[in-house]
Amino acid sequence: MKSKPLYHIPIGTELTLDNHTWSVVAKDLNGYIVEGADCDQTLLTFERVESAIKSGTCEIVTRSEKEDRRRLLDFTGGFARLDQLPEAEQRNARARQGLMLAMEQMEAEGQKLTHRYLDQLIVRKSLYSRALEISGNQRLFEGVEIGPTRASATEPATIVPKGRTLANCLRDYVSFNRNPVVLINRHNKKGSHDPEKACKLTEWQIKFVKYVMAHFAKPQKPNLAKIYRDATDFFEMPELEGLRGVKYPSITTVRNWIANFSHVAMEIGRNGLRHSKNKHAGGATDIRALMYGERAATDQAYLSIFVDAKGEVKAREIDPGKVSKELGPEEVMRVWLHFMMDVATRLPLAWILSESPHSDQTQALLRMATRDKTKEKVRYGCKQDPAPAAALLLTTADNGVATRNGKTYSSQIGMGMMVQTGRTYHSNDNSFAERPFGRLQWDVLNFEGGYVGSGPGEMPGYDPKAATRLTPNDLQGVLTRYYVDEYSHMEHRGIGMFGATPAEKLEQVKAQYGEIKAPSPEERRIHLGIKKTVTTHSEGIHFMGIPFNSSALLSFHDGKPKKVNVYLDPDFPHEVTVSPLGSTKIMKADNTLTAMKDLTLEEILAVMKAAATANPEKREINNAMLSKARAARAKLSGFYTDPNLPESYLRLAELEKQAEGLTQIGYVPDRSFTNTVMPGSITKRPTKKIVTRRTDSVPVADENASKTDTKYPKIKEQKF
């Protein structure tokens, strides 16, 4: 079925759709054949164009409108509307417009408006009166500059232009469809508008200026005066330029050229592309989140806590890669602030301080965001309620070391969060978390401890740095009170907030999108908690010195020690999750130390440490008394001898002597005999008596020995 167009779009009309301009070259049965800037043609259906017109996304400019606009801009020097001009020039145009309406009124009455007639003083006074009457503004000509001479409030002849000027203004006013912008003074059209032609410098001088500018726009940030002085020393002047009397351009001329040069381009040259992107790049203006917990922005800032000239303790953000490790003369401390914000409501979800950026701090930040913060409210004396706990859907952060690690990513994914990483050194990617540091930098951290008086030198003997006793706990208290009591109840002009406070936005989000999804304690323990491998015993398990037990754990132990993985949430140590090694069984155990059940792990360890490291002086006295009691008991036992007697030290010498005797080896002599007998005659009694005598080395036989001389008994015959 052939469709008919609804709107009149002649051939040659320019259509702007989706920021692309098309020129209509022909009409088809189904639409318009259009041509782009690259001479590529396509077909835009009537329905496509009509729907774009109805939605307000299509701009239609006919040939006549395009020509009229070109002629108008050429006449006015680029101005199409009166509100584009300064207020003084707008008053001039309105005063002339009143005179034009008065002239048309006289012409309608039958008067012929010639140049000579309009040049008469009485006619110009009449036009002056008629213009005041038509406009109804008695101050219409006050402060305007439209006449031939200096204006005078008491003489209309000095205000109203003369005849030919009035006639030309009326002709232009009617020719340009009665647009009052053509009645301006058009001072902007005077002179040369070509920078090259308007420049009075020679080509060599322009080359010199550009040479100085090029070296000024270097990342070393050199001083302009030094560059200019050096350039005049070695930048050679051509012989012809010297003959003509040309001189080096002044440094003021160079400064003027720099002032007219692109500020962003100069920033890129002197500060680098990375810095310029963060400072001048355009940001997104869309609403990134609608529900509470849908999107959480995370960032870290390195804060320098210092004492200013007035004695107030303040904070500023510094670059850890550019500052020295040593504290400055007025610095008190340096800390890392980790911050997380809900994008939908701009409510601060978590904030912690640390000495260094690490994955442990990021996990602590996630734990704080997904738990109730009433303890912080009570601990630091907040008047309002902090942001409630929520299960986060998506977390976004820059590429910092605290968030760019496997431990943090695995914890977030395990909790069911989507992880979105931003680009390094692109603050516009994470402006939601970057922006709150601006308020904190100068306006929040003000303390009375560093006050040095109302003027310099009022308290010369007072050291504000020494008098300022700041601890991370003090700073945490200041941040908590600020984020809970102040920031959450301040009007916010961010995208999607429209002046509402974060607390009001939370109520609106809950009313429109329902209740908040609660986080899982089990998932918090496993993915955001602390994991240790311990051994079970008859009383359960011990985790960092804290006892835990349950019926299921005792049944699993069954009298035999076994290895188990234990997961503990530092914010809620009243319960742990127990997972046996090599088993799919999951158990839970309760904190059996009743006094510690309502404390956090940090508080429990602090109590244990306080008990172990009691008052040093009392501990020293106690240790001395304990030593004396032990010495008295040992002395009364009788086990120990008197250390003043020499006999108390002889036992070691006796033991060493006995040990030396055990190491001696005794001499065993050879028991063999010199005489031998025939085989088989050992058991027979010999016919001759053989007597053996012991000599120094070998026994010998004495055949002439008598019976009385022998010392040995008779050998009796033995049977074997």
XYZ file of C-alpha atoms in Angstrom, residues 160-521:
362
model
C 17.893 59.414 17.773
C 19.986 58.753 14.641
C 19.612 60.954 11.573
C 17.451 60.346 8.505
C 19.592 58.079 6.305
C 20.617 55.895 9.271
C 16.976 55.503 10.317
C 15.927 54.583 6.786
C 18.700 51.983 6.457
C 17.801 50.443 9.822
C 14.139 50.142 8.784
C 15.129 48.567 5.481
C 17.327 45.940 7.207
C 14.712 45.317 9.902
C 12.059 44.469 7.315
C 14.467 42.584 5.041
C 15.495 40.143 7.799
C 11.940 39.260 8.837
C 11.806 41.910 11.584
C 14.584 40.234 13.605
C 15.850 42.838 16.118
C 19.355 41.315 16.112
C 20.082 43.212 12.853
C 19.714 46.520 14.754
C 22.873 46.066 16.824
C 25.910 48.321 16.383
C 27.911 45.529 14.727
C 31.207 46.608 16.218
C 32.266 42.982 15.912
C 32.342 43.375 12.122
C 34.943 46.113 12.233
C 38.545 45.400 11.436
C 40.173 42.288 10.038
C 38.899 38.957 11.294
C 41.717 36.873 9.841
C 44.315 36.321 12.613
C 47.130 36.017 10.115
C 46.213 39.232 8.327
C 45.465 41.094 11.550
C 48.840 40.166 13.036
C 51.413 42.937 12.738
C 54.371 40.628 13.339
C 56.658 39.482 10.556
C 56.967 35.832 9.643
C 60.249 35.606 11.550
C 58.703 37.172 14.667
C 55.756 34.763 14.507
C 58.234 31.900 14.180
C 60.084 33.166 17.270
C 56.873 33.421 19.307
C 55.783 29.913 18.330
C 59.253 28.581 19.170
C 59.023 30.032 22.698
C 55.456 28.733 23.124
C 56.450 25.228 22.002
C 59.187 25.031 24.640
C 56.936 26.567 27.274
C 54.392 23.774 26.684
C 56.702 20.998 27.918
C 56.105 18.684 30.908
C 59.146 20.097 32.713
C 57.030 23.259 33.283
C 59.827 25.725 32.511
C 59.629 29.400 33.415
C 58.518 31.612 30.533
C 60.958 34.404 31.356
C 63.885 31.976 31.342
C 62.848 30.483 27.990
C 62.351 33.946 26.476
C 65.761 35.123 27.693
C 67.544 32.029 26.372
C 65.695 32.160 23.053
C 66.752 35.752 22.424
C 70.374 34.678 22.944
C 70.583 31.835 20.422
C 67.569 32.353 18.104
C 69.332 34.035 15.201
C 67.788 37.037 13.491
C 68.016 37.014 9.677
C 70.176 39.702 8.144
C 67.272 41.190 6.218
C 65.156 41.496 9.384
C 67.975 43.309 11.138
C 68.370 45.630 8.162
C 64.677 46.523 8.376
C 65.009 47.296 12.082
C 62.853 44.374 13.241
C 63.259 43.474 16.897
C 62.486 40.415 18.969
C 58.823 40.332 20.083
C 58.418 41.361 23.706
C 57.574 38.854 26.410
C 54.191 40.573 26.745
C 53.452 39.651 23.137
C 54.392 36.051 23.871
C 52.093 36.045 26.912
C 49.241 37.397 24.786
C 49.737 34.614 22.246
C 49.746 32.038 25.050
C 46.547 33.548 26.486
C 44.839 33.157 23.093
C 46.148 29.623 22.653
C 43.950 26.657 23.615
C 44.010 26.296 27.394
C 43.377 22.541 27.232
C 46.172 22.062 24.692
C 48.574 23.961 26.947
C 47.447 21.842 29.925
C 48.203 18.675 27.964
C 51.665 19.972 27.106
C 52.635 21.099 30.620
C 50.735 18.612 32.793
C 50.399 15.582 30.518
C 47.469 13.857 28.873
C 46.614 11.825 31.987
C 46.172 14.892 34.193
C 44.297 16.783 31.471
C 41.830 13.952 31.000
C 40.960 13.957 34.688
C 40.650 17.750 34.776
C 39.008 18.635 31.472
C 37.460 15.484 30.002
C 33.671 15.381 29.764
C 31.784 13.099 32.137
C 28.685 11.001 31.729
C 25.295 12.438 32.663
C 23.170 9.316 32.835
C 21.539 7.880 35.948
C 23.726 4.874 36.748
C 21.516 3.190 39.374
C 17.893 3.259 40.563
C 17.734 0.784 43.468
C 19.591 0.826 46.757
C 22.594 -1.516 46.553
C 22.350 -1.820 42.770
C 25.664 -0.060 42.229
C 28.365 0.847 44.753
C 31.337 3.071 43.896
C 34.659 2.561 45.691
C 37.759 4.722 45.844
C 40.803 5.463 47.999
C 42.514 8.749 48.820
C 45.871 9.377 50.457
C 45.276 12.116 53.031
C 47.870 14.341 54.620
C 46.734 15.577 58.031
C 48.480 18.885 58.686
C 48.314 22.079 60.718
C 47.715 25.199 58.630
C 48.895 28.753 59.307
C 45.859 29.456 61.487
C 46.554 26.452 63.682
C 43.622 24.434 62.344
C 44.091 20.769 61.637
C 43.021 20.017 58.090
C 43.438 17.387 55.423
C 44.404 17.426 51.788
C 44.666 14.672 49.211
C 48.195 13.935 48.012
C 49.758 11.691 45.380
C 51.697 8.849 47.064
C 53.981 8.594 44.062
C 55.094 12.217 44.184
C 55.569 12.922 47.894
C 58.529 11.931 50.021
C 58.210 9.288 52.696
C 59.212 11.778 55.381
C 56.492 13.903 56.961
C 56.491 17.604 56.196
C 57.215 20.254 58.841
C 53.509 20.805 59.556
C 52.220 17.281 58.882
C 50.744 15.254 61.728
C 50.168 11.948 59.936
C 49.326 10.363 56.603
C 46.517 7.879 56.234
C 44.616 6.130 53.456
C 40.876 6.727 53.394
C 38.866 3.905 51.800
C 35.356 5.003 50.848
C 32.274 3.337 49.339
C 29.055 5.055 48.250
C 25.678 3.865 46.992
C 25.176 5.472 43.585
C 21.363 5.427 43.587
C 20.996 7.385 46.845
C 24.539 8.830 47.321
C 24.513 7.413 50.852
C 27.961 6.606 52.291
C 28.073 2.831 52.779
C 31.524 2.375 54.312
C 34.629 4.343 55.278
C 37.797 3.111 56.971
C 41.322 4.413 57.569
C 44.549 2.471 57.120
C 48.264 3.035 56.874
C 48.530 1.431 53.425
C 46.180 0.336 50.631
C 45.716 -3.427 50.742
C 43.162 -6.081 49.877
C 42.432 -6.589 53.587
C 41.199 -2.992 53.805
C 38.975 -3.486 50.761
C 37.443 -6.577 52.340
C 36.867 -4.640 55.567
C 35.181 -1.944 53.466
C 32.883 -4.535 51.870
C 32.062 -5.969 55.297
C 31.140 -2.527 56.618
C 28.935 -1.836 53.584
C 27.030 -5.101 54.016
C 26.379 -4.823 57.760
C 24.551 -2.582 60.195
C 26.519 0.433 61.425
C 24.676 1.118 64.674
C 27.823 0.341 66.690
C 29.656 3.172 64.936
C 26.698 5.451 65.593
C 26.779 4.716 69.330
C 30.559 4.638 69.600
C 31.127 8.050 67.992
C 27.946 9.792 69.191
C 26.025 10.226 65.925
C 22.541 11.746 66.055
C 21.125 10.291 62.815
C 20.836 6.731 61.524
C 23.555 5.473 59.166
C 22.931 3.718 55.870
C 21.345 0.274 56.302
C 23.083 -2.957 55.329
C 22.401 -4.192 51.816
C 23.383 -6.976 49.461
C 25.398 -5.267 46.713
C 24.689 -6.111 43.085
C 27.603 -4.346 41.353
C 30.765 -2.704 42.630
C 32.902 -0.353 40.608
C 36.384 0.913 41.420
C 39.470 2.264 39.745
C 42.592 0.236 39.056
C 44.215 0.843 42.442
C 46.286 -1.786 44.206
C 43.708 -2.158 46.989
C 40.999 -3.341 44.578
C 43.003 -4.816 41.710
C 43.870 -8.203 43.179
C 42.554 -11.742 43.031
C 41.572 -11.879 46.701
C 39.206 -8.919 46.368
C 37.751 -10.069 43.058
C 37.104 -13.599 44.314
C 35.415 -12.250 47.458
C 33.124 -10.002 45.441
C 32.206 -12.693 42.940
C 31.631 -15.176 45.763
C 29.181 -12.727 47.348
C 27.242 -12.604 44.079
C 28.492 -9.155 43.051
C 29.395 -8.088 39.559
C 32.793 -6.393 39.365
C 33.381 -3.419 37.098
C 36.902 -2.042 36.919
C 37.599 1.488 35.777
C 40.511 2.821 33.817
C 43.607 3.924 35.660
C 43.962 7.697 36.049
C 40.472 8.388 34.656
C 38.635 9.990 37.548
C 35.565 10.669 35.397
C 34.869 6.932 35.290
C 34.260 6.947 39.034
C 33.183 10.507 39.765
C 30.578 9.394 42.330
C 33.270 8.262 44.778
C 35.845 10.882 43.730
C 33.663 13.925 44.365
C 33.077 13.532 48.154
C 36.820 13.855 48.783
C 36.583 17.515 47.737
C 34.407 18.474 50.703
C 36.501 16.406 53.071
C 39.753 17.963 51.940
C 39.318 21.380 53.554
C 36.004 21.713 55.385
C 35.686 18.719 57.695
C 38.822 17.949 59.657
C 39.057 21.019 61.882
C 40.119 20.497 65.496
C 40.549 22.868 68.408
C 43.735 21.198 69.673
C 45.939 23.009 67.153
C 44.631 26.553 67.611
C 47.475 29.113 67.901
C 45.557 32.357 68.349
C 43.800 34.900 66.186
C 46.927 36.127 64.419
C 50.501 35.163 63.588
C 52.865 35.294 66.548
C 50.125 35.626 69.141
C 51.292 32.465 70.920
C 54.999 32.141 70.056
C 55.659 29.414 72.634
C 52.809 27.195 71.438
C 53.559 24.339 69.039
C 50.322 23.356 67.279
C 51.782 20.123 65.954
C 52.894 18.985 69.383
C 49.616 20.066 70.966
C 47.562 18.181 68.414
C 47.004 14.624 69.581
C 45.431 12.838 66.650
C 44.921 9.124 66.313
C 43.244 7.118 63.558
C 40.374 6.526 65.951
C 39.877 10.312 66.288
C 39.797 10.699 62.514
C 37.424 7.751 62.183
C 35.081 9.438 64.651
C 35.150 12.704 62.717
C 34.449 10.906 59.442
C 31.626 8.866 60.966
C 29.865 11.913 62.410
C 30.291 13.798 59.136
C 29.025 11.033 56.852
C 26.123 10.038 59.120
C 24.931 13.378 60.521
C 25.925 15.856 57.794
C 26.601 14.405 54.364
C 23.555 12.131 54.375
C 21.273 15.113 55.056
C 22.749 17.705 52.685
C 21.111 18.688 49.394
C 22.745 16.859 46.514
C 22.836 18.299 42.987
C 24.198 15.224 41.267
C 22.604 13.533 38.293
C 19.334 11.911 39.373
C 19.272 13.579 42.816
C 17.603 16.872 41.778
C 18.378 18.572 45.089
C 17.159 15.765 47.360
C 19.251 14.630 50.305
C 20.636 11.066 50.336
C 18.346 10.177 53.251
C 15.285 11.453 51.350
C 16.402 9.604 48.244
C 16.569 6.353 50.231
C 12.936 6.737 51.290
C 11.954 7.469 47.701
C 13.834 4.431 46.399
C 12.201 2.150 48.974
C 8.753 3.497 48.065
C 9.264 3.001 44.320
C 11.303 -0.220 44.187
C 10.366 -2.029 47.380
C 12.330 -3.388 50.284
C 16.090 -3.782 50.398
C 17.631 -7.205 49.868
C 19.431 -8.333 53.021
C 22.993 -9.747 52.906
C 23.709 -13.374 53.857
C 25.725 -13.893 57.090
